[in-house]
């Protein structure tokens, strides 16, 4: 329980800030291209690359690199992520998995409680320090995005130049980064780079900080791509920093890293096709299961925004979190029954569980797969901060990217100017033990050499017929898929203008804990109606941070409605 409390404290850290009324700058309409990131300087880097002739892949790469500089609490070259890319010329959809991997010396019980551990000490081991760091995938992922889909009209050095400039010349610290530093203050003091930015009270909002080491690292990336991060000087710096803080990552672990190309998952619901992240993400499955159930539960005349809809939303998510704990893992290391989890008959059986008037506990949503639907998750071998962005370019290519170092400032360990991730906490520390987001993990998600931990990240593209109509995704741990889905539905189903859809207060429910979380803006009437249905309602500062671009066609003219969540500090850019 302490672990949960600690985890939720981390989550509160991740989710600093309040749902605020729309600022005029958080949403805008563009005619040619658009970038929506959670920091204006990052959106700006992407838009500049587009203005210079780059495409969505080039711009997404520039935006990711810039984010790692100006928002180091959330993402960067020391982390990893997922990119869903739509190429307009052949209408292809590709999912690049550049999630971090466990080092070769990882064992199932590496984070199990040791004798004499306090709860805090046991929990921190997978969140702060060398053991928490998984092999970064971000450099290889950005390189792959450029190599696979880039326009070749801009060079990698041009793409990296904006981030490099921010790191060298400095940038003003955002409210989000400042707030984040205050909450993680004591933990940041253990690292020379991070400690160097701190005042007595954290990193001051508006303070100008530089990161010359990261500028040099970005210059290397611009010239040589990802190679030096996996073999060479930067790789050595990563191993040294991790070892100095008690980690077990080796040069071989870095040399063995590879981006995986996977088939995205998709499903039809509400007259649209929803394409999202496959395992090792659980986020896409949560969203697709939920959409199918909501469609099945639709009242005559369709859903209207209100308490009944919010009740249905919360109920539609719980089963997928139960499934996640039971079946999800890295598909390259465990049998993950993705198709069975999304099968029509299974959705129909779960649809029949719903009670319009009563919130049901997680146990009621359990639906074990039959032996012929899946082999059991393989038995474990015995030996052994986040950011979402959307880019749409003039050719119609779309990049939906979610990138992470996991908790704020990752493992609070830096190397070559980069903040290293603490993605090891996304594994199951012990069977059933909740991670920082309160998510219990099963056998398929125990740490094992080379495996990728289960994620909630769900970069998503929505289609009407053959045409893409929306790019959307979020940061915010277990709340990622639920927030992403709400913004998409409010915009597409209820036809709210995108800035408005983004500002609308959100709810969240993940079965365990059983609480239904509501943002401050959820009105008393709705709270009461949920309470009457048996929900244990509790207020939360924010349900994740969403970035989105809706593609609207009016009389043959394309409008790009872009929005960055006012809960964070983002602003879209474009032309
Ligand atoms: O992959 C995941 O699900 C987590 N590492 C994401 C963490 C996150 O979203 C933190 N948020 N702001």
Coordinates of C-alpha atoms and ligand atoms in Angstrom, one line a residue:
X1 CA 0.0 0.0 0.0
X2 CA 2.9 2.3 0.8
X3 CA 4.1 1.5 -2.7
X4 CA 0.8 2.7 -4.1
X5 CA 0.9 5.8 -2.1
X6 CA 4.4 6.5 -3.2
X7 CA 3.5 5.8 -6.8
X8 CA 0.6 8.1 -6.6
X9 CA 2.8 10.8 -5.2
X10 CA 5.0 10.3 -8.3
X11 CA 2.0 10.6 -10.4
X12 CA 0.9 13.8 -8.8
X13 CA 4.4 15.0 -9.6
X14 CA 4.0 14.0 -13.2
X15 CA 0.7 15.7 -13.3
X16 CA 1.4 19.1 -11.7
X17 CA -0.7 21.9 -12.9
X18 CA -4.5 22.3 -13.0
X19 CA -7.0 22.1 -15.8
X20 CA -7.2 25.7 -16.8
X21 CA -9.6 27.5 -19.1
X22 CA -8.4 27.6 -22.7
X23 CA -5.6 30.0 -23.3
X24 CA -5.9 31.5 -26.8
X25 CA -2.5 30.1 -27.7
X26 CA -3.2 26.5 -26.9
X27 CA -5.2 25.8 -30.0
X28 CA -4.8 27.1 -33.6
X29 CA -5.9 26.4 -37.1
X30 CA -3.4 26.0 -39.9
X31 CA -3.7 25.5 -43.7
X32 CA -0.4 23.8 -44.7
X33 CA 1.3 22.0 -41.8
X34 CA 1.1 21.8 -38.0
X35 CA 3.0 20.6 -35.0
X36 CA 1.4 20.2 -31.6
X37 CA 3.9 19.5 -28.8
X38 CA 3.9 20.2 -25.1
X39 CA 6.5 23.0 -25.2
X40 CA 6.3 25.9 -27.6
X41 CA 10.0 25.8 -28.4
X42 CA 9.7 22.1 -29.4
X43 CA 6.7 22.9 -31.7
X44 CA 8.7 25.7 -33.1
X45 CA 11.7 23.4 -33.9
X46 CA 9.3 21.1 -35.8
X47 CA 7.6 23.9 -37.7
X48 CA 11.0 25.4 -38.7
X49 CA 12.0 22.0 -40.2
X50 CA 8.7 21.9 -42.1
X51 CA 9.2 25.4 -43.3
X52 CA 12.7 24.4 -44.6
X53 CA 11.1 21.6 -46.7
X54 CA 11.2 18.7 -44.3
X55 CA 8.3 16.4 -43.9
X56 CA 6.4 15.0 -40.8
X57 CA 9.2 12.5 -40.0
X58 CA 11.9 15.2 -40.1
X59 CA 9.8 17.6 -38.1
X60 CA 8.8 15.0 -35.4
X61 CA 12.6 14.2 -35.0
X62 CA 13.4 17.9 -34.5
X63 CA 10.5 18.2 -32.1
X64 CA 11.6 15.2 -30.1
X65 CA 15.2 16.4 -29.9
X66 CA 14.1 19.9 -28.8
X67 CA 11.8 18.4 -26.2
X68 CA 14.7 16.6 -24.6
X69 CA 16.5 19.9 -24.1
X70 CA 13.7 22.3 -23.0
X71 CA 11.6 19.7 -21.1
X72 CA 14.2 17.4 -19.6
X73 CA 11.7 16.2 -16.9
X74 CA 9.6 14.4 -19.6
X75 CA 11.7 13.0 -22.4
X76 CA 15.0 13.0 -24.2
X77 CA 17.8 11.0 -25.8
X78 CA 18.2 9.0 -22.6
X79 CA 14.6 7.7 -22.9
X80 CA 12.5 5.9 -25.5
X81 CA 9.1 5.8 -27.1
X82 CA 6.7 4.8 -29.9
X83 CA 6.0 6.5 -33.2
X84 CA 3.0 5.8 -35.4
X85 CA 3.6 7.0 -38.9
X86 CA 1.1 7.5 -41.7
X87 CA 2.7 7.9 -45.1
X88 CA 0.3 9.6 -47.5
X89 CA 1.9 8.4 -50.7
X90 CA 1.1 4.8 -50.2
X91 CA -1.4 5.1 -47.3
X92 CA 0.9 2.9 -45.2
X93 CA 0.9 2.9 -41.4
X94 CA 4.1 1.9 -39.5
X95 CA 4.7 1.6 -35.8
X96 CA 8.3 2.1 -34.6
X97 CA 9.0 0.7 -31.2
X98 CA 12.1 2.3 -29.7
X99 CA 11.2 1.5 -26.2
X100 CA 14.0 1.0 -23.7
X101 CA 15.1 -2.6 -22.9
X102 CA 16.2 -4.3 -19.7
X103 CA 20.0 -4.8 -19.4
X104 CA 21.3 -8.3 -20.0
X105 CA 21.9 -8.7 -16.2
X106 CA 18.3 -8.0 -15.4
X107 CA 16.6 -10.7 -13.3
X108 CA 12.9 -11.3 -12.4
X109 CA 13.6 -10.5 -8.8
X110 CA 16.0 -7.6 -9.2
X111 CA 13.5 -5.2 -7.6
X112 CA 12.0 -7.6 -5.1
X113 CA 12.1 -6.4 -1.5
X114 CA 15.3 -7.2 0.2
X115 CA 15.7 -7.9 3.9
X116 CA 15.9 -4.7 5.8
X117 CA 14.3 -2.6 3.0
X118 CA 11.8 0.0 4.0
X119 CA 9.0 0.4 1.5
X120 CA 10.5 3.6 0.2
X121 CA 13.9 2.1 -0.4
X122 CA 12.4 -0.9 -2.1
X123 CA 10.3 1.3 -4.4
X124 CA 13.0 3.8 -5.2
X125 CA 15.4 1.1 -6.6
X126 CA 13.3 0.9 -9.8
X127 CA 12.8 4.7 -10.0
X128 CA 16.0 6.4 -9.0
X129 CA 19.7 5.5 -9.6
X130 CA 21.5 3.1 -11.9
X131 CA 19.4 0.0 -11.6
X132 CA 16.3 2.0 -12.7
X133 CA 17.8 2.8 -16.1
X134 CA 16.9 0.7 -19.1
X135 CA 18.8 0.8 -22.4
X136 CA 17.8 4.0 -24.1
X137 CA 15.9 3.6 -27.5
X138 CA 15.4 7.3 -28.3
X139 CA 18.6 7.9 -30.4
X140 CA 17.9 4.8 -32.5
X141 CA 14.2 5.7 -32.8
X142 CA 14.8 9.2 -34.0
X143 CA 17.4 8.0 -36.5
X144 CA 15.1 5.3 -37.7
X145 CA 12.3 7.7 -38.2
X146 CA 14.5 10.0 -40.3
X147 CA 16.1 7.1 -42.2
X148 CA 12.8 5.3 -42.9
X149 CA 10.5 8.2 -43.6
X150 CA 12.5 11.4 -43.8
X151 CA 12.2 13.6 -46.9
X152 CA 16.0 13.9 -47.5
X153 CA 15.3 17.6 -48.2
X154 CA 16.8 18.5 -44.9
X155 CA 19.9 17.0 -43.3
X156 CA 20.1 15.3 -39.9
X157 CA 22.3 18.1 -38.8
X158 CA 19.6 20.7 -39.7
X159 CA 17.1 18.6 -37.9
X160 CA 19.2 18.6 -34.7
X161 CA 20.3 22.2 -35.0
X162 CA 17.3 23.7 -33.2
X163 CA 17.7 21.5 -30.2
X164 CA 21.4 22.1 -30.2
X165 CA 20.9 25.9 -30.2
X166 CA 18.5 25.7 -27.3
X167 CA 21.0 23.6 -25.3
X168 CA 24.0 25.9 -26.2
X169 CA 22.3 29.3 -25.9
X170 CA 19.9 28.5 -23.2
X171 CA 16.1 28.6 -22.8
X172 CA 13.7 29.9 -20.2
X173 CA 12.5 27.2 -17.7
X174 CA 8.8 26.5 -18.1
X175 CA 6.3 26.3 -15.3
X176 CA 6.0 22.5 -15.8
X177 CA 9.7 21.9 -15.5
X178 CA 10.0 24.2 -12.6
X179 CA 7.2 22.6 -10.7
X180 CA 8.5 19.2 -11.5
X181 CA 12.0 20.0 -10.2
X182 CA 10.5 21.2 -6.9
X183 CA 8.7 17.9 -6.3
X184 CA 11.7 15.8 -7.2
X185 CA 14.2 18.2 -5.5
X186 CA 16.0 15.9 -3.1
X187 CA 16.4 13.2 -5.8
X188 CA 17.9 15.6 -8.3
X189 CA 20.7 16.6 -5.9
X190 CA 22.4 13.2 -6.5
X191 CA 23.3 14.1 -10.1
X192 CA 25.9 16.8 -11.0
X193 CA 24.1 18.2 -14.1
X194 CA 20.7 18.3 -12.5
X195 CA 22.0 19.6 -9.2
X196 CA 23.7 22.4 -11.1
X197 CA 20.3 23.8 -12.3
X198 CA 18.8 23.8 -8.8
X199 CA 18.4 26.7 -6.5
X200 CA 17.3 26.2 -2.9
X201 CA 13.8 25.8 -4.1
X202 CA 14.2 23.9 -7.4
X203 CA 14.7 25.3 -10.8
X204 CA 13.1 28.7 -10.9
X205 CA 10.4 29.3 -13.5
X206 CA 11.7 31.6 -16.2
X207 CA 15.4 31.1 -15.2
X208 CA 17.6 30.7 -18.2
X209 CA 19.5 27.5 -18.2
X210 CA 22.0 25.9 -20.7
X211 CA 23.2 22.4 -21.2
X212 CA 26.5 22.6 -23.1
X213 CA 27.2 18.9 -22.7
X214 CA 23.9 18.1 -24.4
X215 CA 24.6 20.6 -27.1
X216 CA 27.8 18.6 -27.9
X217 CA 25.8 15.4 -27.8
X218 CA 23.2 16.8 -30.2
X219 CA 26.0 17.9 -32.5
X220 CA 27.3 14.4 -32.6
X221 CA 23.8 13.1 -33.3
X222 CA 23.4 15.6 -36.1
X223 CA 26.7 14.5 -37.7
X224 CA 26.8 10.8 -37.0
X225 CA 23.3 9.7 -36.0
X226 CA 22.6 7.1 -33.3
X227 CA 25.8 5.0 -33.7
X228 CA 27.9 6.8 -31.1
X229 CA 25.1 6.3 -28.5
X230 CA 25.3 2.6 -28.9
X231 CA 29.1 2.0 -29.6
X232 CA 31.6 4.7 -28.8
X233 CA 32.1 7.7 -26.6
X234 CA 28.5 8.4 -25.7
X235 CA 27.8 4.8 -25.1
X236 CA 30.8 4.7 -22.7
X237 CA 29.5 7.8 -20.9
X238 CA 26.1 6.1 -20.4
X239 CA 27.6 2.9 -19.0
X240 CA 29.9 4.9 -16.7
X241 CA 27.1 7.0 -15.3
X242 CA 24.8 4.0 -14.8
X243 CA 27.6 2.0 -13.1
X244 CA 28.6 4.9 -10.8
X245 CA 25.0 4.9 -9.5
X246 CA 24.8 1.1 -8.9
X247 CA 23.4 0.0 -12.3
X248 CA 24.2 -3.2 -14.3
X249 CA 24.0 -1.9 -17.9
X250 CA 27.0 -2.9 -20.1
X251 CA 28.5 -1.8 -23.4
X252 CA 27.1 -5.0 -24.9
X253 CA 23.6 -4.0 -23.8
X254 CA 23.8 -0.8 -25.7
X255 CA 25.5 -2.4 -28.7
X256 CA 22.6 -4.9 -28.9
X257 CA 19.8 -2.4 -28.9
X258 CA 17.5 -2.5 -32.0
X259 CA 14.3 -0.6 -32.9
X260 CA 11.4 -2.9 -33.7
X261 CA 8.9 -2.3 -36.4
X262 CA 5.5 -3.6 -35.4
X263 CA 2.0 -3.8 -37.0
X264 CA -0.2 -1.2 -35.3
X265 CA -3.5 -2.5 -33.9
X266 CA -6.8 -1.1 -35.2
X267 CA -10.6 -1.4 -34.8
X268 CA -13.7 0.2 -36.2
X269 CA -16.0 2.1 -33.8
X270 CA -18.4 5.0 -34.3
X271 CA -18.0 4.9 -38.0
X272 CA -14.3 5.4 -37.9
X273 CA -11.1 3.3 -37.9
X274 CA -8.9 3.8 -34.8
X275 CA -5.3 2.8 -35.2
X276 CA -3.1 2.7 -32.2
X277 CA -0.1 1.2 -30.3
X278 CA 0.3 -2.6 -30.1
X279 CA 2.1 -4.5 -27.3
X280 CA 4.4 -3.8 -25.5
X281 CA 2.0 -1.0 -25.1
X282 CA -1.2 -1.8 -23.3
X283 CA -2.6 1.7 -24.0
X284 CA -3.8 0.9 -27.5
X285 CA -5.7 -2.2 -26.3
X286 CA -7.3 -0.2 -23.5
X287 CA -8.6 2.4 -26.0
X288 CA -9.8 0.0 -28.6
X289 CA -11.6 -2.3 -26.1
X290 CA -13.2 0.8 -24.6
X291 CA -14.4 2.2 -27.9
X292 CA -15.9 -1.1 -28.9
X293 CA -17.8 -1.3 -25.6
X294 CA -19.0 2.3 -25.7
X295 CA -20.4 1.6 -29.2
X296 CA -22.2 -1.5 -27.9
X297 CA -23.7 0.5 -25.0
X298 CA -24.7 3.5 -27.0
X299 CA -28.2 4.6 -26.1
X300 CA -30.8 5.2 -28.9
X301 CA -29.9 8.5 -30.5
X302 CA -26.2 8.1 -29.5
X303 CA -24.2 9.3 -26.6
X304 CA -24.5 12.8 -25.2
X305 CA -21.8 14.2 -23.0
X306 CA -23.0 13.8 -19.4
X307 CA -23.0 11.6 -16.3
X308 CA -24.3 8.5 -18.2
X309 CA -21.5 8.8 -20.7
X310 CA -18.9 9.3 -18.1
X311 CA -20.2 6.3 -16.1
X312 CA -19.9 4.2 -19.3
X313 CA -16.4 5.5 -20.0
X314 CA -15.2 4.4 -16.6
X315 CA -16.8 1.0 -16.9
X316 CA -15.4 0.5 -20.4
X317 CA -11.8 0.8 -19.2
X318 CA -11.7 -1.5 -16.2
X319 CA -11.6 -4.8 -18.0
X320 CA -8.6 -3.8 -20.1
X321 CA -6.6 -2.9 -17.0
X322 CA -7.5 -6.4 -15.6
X323 CA -6.3 -7.9 -18.9
X324 CA -3.2 -5.8 -18.7
X325 CA -2.2 -7.2 -15.3
X326 CA -2.9 -10.8 -16.5
X327 CA -1.6 -10.9 -20.0
X328 CA 0.6 -8.0 -21.1
X329 CA 4.3 -8.1 -21.7
X330 CA 6.9 -7.7 -24.4
X331 CA 5.6 -9.8 -27.3
X332 CA 9.2 -10.7 -28.2
X333 CA 9.7 -12.3 -24.7
X334 CA 6.2 -13.6 -23.7
X335 CA 3.0 -14.8 -25.4
X336 CA 0.8 -11.8 -25.6
X337 CA -2.7 -12.7 -26.9
X338 CA -3.4 -9.3 -28.6
X339 CA -5.9 -10.6 -31.1
X340 CA -7.8 -12.6 -28.5
X341 CA -8.1 -9.6 -26.2
X342 CA -9.7 -7.6 -29.0
X343 CA -11.9 -10.4 -30.4
X344 CA -15.5 -9.6 -31.2
X345 CA -17.0 -12.4 -29.1
X346 CA -14.9 -11.3 -26.1
X347 CA -16.0 -7.7 -26.5
X348 CA -19.6 -9.0 -26.7
X349 CA -19.2 -11.0 -23.5
X350 CA -17.8 -8.0 -21.7
X351 CA -20.5 -5.7 -23.2
X352 CA -23.1 -7.9 -21.4
X353 CA -21.5 -7.2 -18.0
X354 CA -22.4 -3.5 -18.1
X355 CA -24.9 -2.0 -15.6
X356 CA -26.1 1.5 -16.6
X357 CA -27.0 2.2 -13.0
X358 CA -24.2 0.7 -11.1
X359 CA -20.4 0.9 -11.0
X360 CA -18.9 -2.6 -11.0
X361 CA -15.7 -3.6 -9.3
X362 CA -12.7 -4.9 -11.1
X363 CA -13.4 -8.6 -10.2
X364 CA -16.7 -8.4 -12.2
X365 CA -14.8 -7.4 -15.4
X366 CA -12.4 -10.4 -15.2
X367 CA -12.7 -12.5 -18.3
X368 CA -10.0 -15.2 -18.3
X369 CA -9.0 -16.3 -21.8
X370 CA -9.8 -19.9 -22.7
X371 CA -6.8 -22.1 -23.1
X372 CA -7.4 -22.3 -26.9
X373 CA -7.4 -18.5 -27.1
X374 CA -3.9 -18.2 -25.8
X375 CA -1.1 -20.1 -24.3
X376 CA -0.5 -18.9 -20.7
X377 CA 2.0 -16.2 -20.4
X378 CA 5.4 -17.9 -20.3
X379 CA 6.7 -18.7 -16.9
X380 CA 9.5 -16.3 -15.9
X381 CA 12.9 -17.8 -16.3
X382 CA 14.3 -18.3 -12.8
X383 CA 17.9 -17.1 -13.5
X384 CA 17.8 -14.5 -13.9
X385 CA 8.2 12.0 -17.5
X386 CA 6.7 11.5 -21.1
X387 CA 5.6 13.7 -23.9
X388 CA 3.3 13.3 -26.9
X389 CA 3.5 15.2 -30.2
X390 CA 1.6 15.3 -33.4
X391 CA 2.8 16.5 -36.8
X392 CA 0.9 16.8 -40.1
X393 CA 2.7 18.0 -43.1
X394 CA 1.7 19.4 -46.5
X395 CA 1.8 16.1 -48.2
X396 CA -0.6 14.6 -45.7
X397 CA 2.0 12.5 -43.8
X398 CA 1.3 12.2 -40.1
X399 CA 3.6 11.5 -37.2
X400 CA 2.1 10.6 -33.8
X401 CA 4.9 10.1 -31.3
X402 CA 4.9 9.5 -27.6
X403 CA 8.3 9.7 -25.9
X404 CA 9.3 9.2 -22.3
X405 CA 11.9 9.0 -19.6
X406 CA 9.1 7.6 -17.4
X407 CA 9.0 9.5 -14.1
X408 CA 10.0 13.2 -13.7
X409 CA 13.7 13.5 -14.7
X410 CA 13.8 9.7 -15.3
X411 CA 16.3 7.9 -13.0
X412 CA 17.7 11.3 -11.9
X413 CA 21.0 10.2 -13.4
X414 CA 22.5 12.0 -16.4
X415 CA 25.2 11.1 -19.0
X416 CA 26.6 13.4 -21.8
X417 CA 24.0 16.0 -20.9
X418 CA 21.1 13.5 -21.3
X419 CA 18.6 12.6 -18.5
X420 CA 18.5 8.8 -18.4
X421 CA 15.2 7.1 -18.1
X422 CA 13.8 5.0 -15.2
X423 CA 11.7 2.8 -17.4
X424 CA 12.6 -0.3 -15.3
X425 CA 9.8 0.8 -13.0
X426 CA 7.3 -0.1 -15.8
X427 CA 8.2 -3.7 -15.3
X428 CA 6.4 -5.7 -12.5
X429 CA 8.7 -5.3 -9.5
X430 CA 7.1 -8.4 -8.0
X431 CA 4.0 -10.3 -9.2
X432 CA 1.0 -8.1 -8.5
X433 CA 3.1 -5.3 -7.1
X434 CA 1.9 -1.9 -8.4
X435 CA 4.3 0.4 -10.3
X436 CA 4.5 4.1 -9.9
X437 CA 1.2 4.4 -11.7
X438 CA -0.6 1.9 -9.4
X439 CA -0.5 -0.7 -12.2
X440 CA 0.0 -4.2 -11.0
X441 CA 2.1 -6.4 -13.3
X442 CA 1.9 -10.1 -14.1
X443 CA 4.5 -12.8 -15.0
X444 CA 4.7 -11.6 -18.6
X445 CA 5.9 -8.2 -17.4
X446 CA 8.6 -9.3 -14.9
X447 CA 12.1 -7.9 -15.8
X448 CA 14.1 -10.2 -18.0
X449 CA 17.2 -9.6 -20.2
X450 CA 16.5 -7.5 -23.3
X451 CA 12.8 -7.2 -22.7
X452 CA 10.7 -4.1 -23.0
X453 CA 8.4 -3.1 -20.1
X454 CA 4.7 -2.8 -20.7
X455 CA 3.7 0.8 -21.5
X456 CA 0.5 2.9 -21.5
X457 CA 1.7 5.1 -24.4
X458 CA -0.8 5.2 -27.2
X459 CA 0.0 7.3 -30.2
X460 CA -3.1 7.1 -32.3
X461 CA -4.4 8.1 -35.8
X462 CA -8.2 8.0 -36.5
X463 CA -9.6 7.5 -40.0
X464 CA -12.9 8.2 -41.7
X465 CA -13.0 5.9 -44.7
X466 CA -9.6 6.1 -46.2
X467 CA -8.9 9.6 -44.9
X468 CA -7.1 10.4 -41.7
X469 CA -9.0 12.8 -39.5
X470 CA -7.1 13.0 -36.3
X471 CA -3.7 12.5 -34.7
X472 CA -3.8 12.2 -30.9
X473 CA -1.9 10.9 -27.9
X474 CA -0.9 11.8 -24.4
X475 CA 1.5 11.7 -21.5
X476 CA 0.5 10.7 -18.0
X477 CA 1.2 7.1 -17.3
X478 CA -1.8 4.9 -16.9
X479 CA -4.1 7.8 -17.7
X480 CA -2.7 8.1 -21.3
X481 CA -5.3 6.0 -23.1
X482 CA -8.3 7.2 -21.1
X483 CA -7.4 10.9 -21.7
X484 CA -6.6 10.3 -25.4
X485 CA -9.9 8.6 -25.9
X486 CA -11.9 11.3 -24.2
X487 CA -10.4 14.2 -26.2
X488 CA -10.9 12.2 -29.5
X489 CA -14.5 11.4 -28.6
X490 CA -15.4 14.8 -27.4
X491 CA -14.0 16.3 -30.6
X492 CA -15.2 13.7 -33.1
X493 CA -18.5 12.5 -31.6
X494 CA -19.7 15.7 -30.0
X495 CA -18.0 17.9 -32.6
X496 CA -16.4 20.2 -30.1
X497 CA -13.8 22.6 -31.5
X498 CA -10.4 21.0 -30.7
X499 CA -9.3 23.6 -28.1
X500 CA -12.6 23.2 -26.3
X501 CA -12.4 19.3 -26.5
X502 CA -9.0 19.6 -24.9
X503 CA -10.1 21.8 -22.1
X504 CA -13.2 19.8 -21.2
X505 CA -12.7 18.1 -17.7
X506 CA -11.8 14.5 -17.9
X507 CA -12.4 11.3 -15.8
X508 CA -10.2 8.3 -15.2
X509 CA -10.7 4.8 -13.8
X510 CA -8.3 1.9 -13.9
X511 CA -10.0 -0.7 -11.8
X512 CA -7.2 -0.8 -9.2
X513 CA -7.4 1.4 -7.2
X514 CA -11.1 1.4 -7.6
X515 CA -11.5 5.2 -7.3
X516 CA -13.1 7.1 -10.2
X517 CA -10.9 10.2 -10.6
X518 CA -12.5 13.4 -11.8
X519 CA -10.8 16.7 -12.7
X520 CA -11.8 19.8 -10.8
X521 CA -14.0 21.0 -13.7
X522 CA -16.3 18.0 -13.5
X523 CA -19.6 19.6 -12.2
X524 CA -21.3 18.6 -9.0
X525 CA -24.3 17.2 -10.7
X526 CA -22.1 14.7 -12.6
X527 CA -20.1 13.8 -9.5
X528 CA -23.4 13.2 -7.7
X529 CA -24.8 11.1 -10.5
X530 CA -21.6 9.0 -10.5
X531 CA -21.7 8.7 -6.7
X532 CA -25.3 7.5 -6.9
X533 CA -24.2 4.7 -9.2
X534 CA -21.7 3.6 -6.6
X535 CA -18.5 5.3 -7.8
X536 CA -15.9 6.2 -5.2
X537 CA -15.3 9.7 -6.7
X538 CA -12.1 11.5 -6.0
X539 CA -10.7 14.7 -7.4
X540 CA -7.4 14.7 -9.2
X541 CA -5.4 17.7 -10.5
X542 CA -5.2 16.4 -14.1
X543 CA -6.0 13.4 -16.2
X544 CA -2.9 13.3 -18.4
X545 CA -1.7 15.8 -21.1
X546 CA -3.0 15.4 -24.6
X547 CA -1.6 16.8 -27.9
X548 CA -3.8 16.5 -31.0
X549 CA -4.3 17.7 -34.6
X550 CA -7.7 17.3 -36.1
X551 CA -7.8 17.3 -39.9
X552 CA -11.0 18.9 -41.1
X553 CA -12.0 19.0 -44.8
X554 CA -14.4 21.8 -45.8
X555 CA -15.3 22.0 -49.5
X556 CA -12.1 20.3 -50.5
X557 CA -10.0 22.6 -48.4
X558 CA -7.9 21.1 -45.6
X559 CA -7.8 22.8 -42.2
X560 CA -5.4 21.5 -39.5
X561 CA -6.9 22.2 -36.0
X562 CA -4.0 21.8 -33.6
X563 CA -4.1 21.9 -29.9
X564 CA -1.6 21.4 -27.0
X565 CA -3.0 20.6 -23.6
X566 CA -3.4 23.7 -21.4
X567 CA -2.7 21.4 -18.5
X568 CA 1.0 21.5 -19.5
X569 CA 2.8 24.4 -21.2
X570 CA 2.5 23.5 -24.9
X571 CA 1.5 25.5 -27.9
X572 CA 1.1 24.3 -31.4
X573 CA 2.9 25.9 -34.4
X574 CA 2.3 25.8 -38.1
X575 CA 1.4 27.7 -41.2
Ligands
LIG1 O1 5.4 3.9 -20.9 C1 4.7 4.3 -19.9 O2 3.5 3.9 -19.9 C2 5.2 5.2 -18.9 N1 6.7 5.1 -18.8 C3 4.7 6.6 -19.2 C4 5.1 7.6 -18.1 C5 4.4 8.9 -18.3 O3 3.5 9.0 -19.1 C6 4.8 9.9 -17.3 N2 4.1 11.1 -17.6 N3 3.9 12.1 -17.8

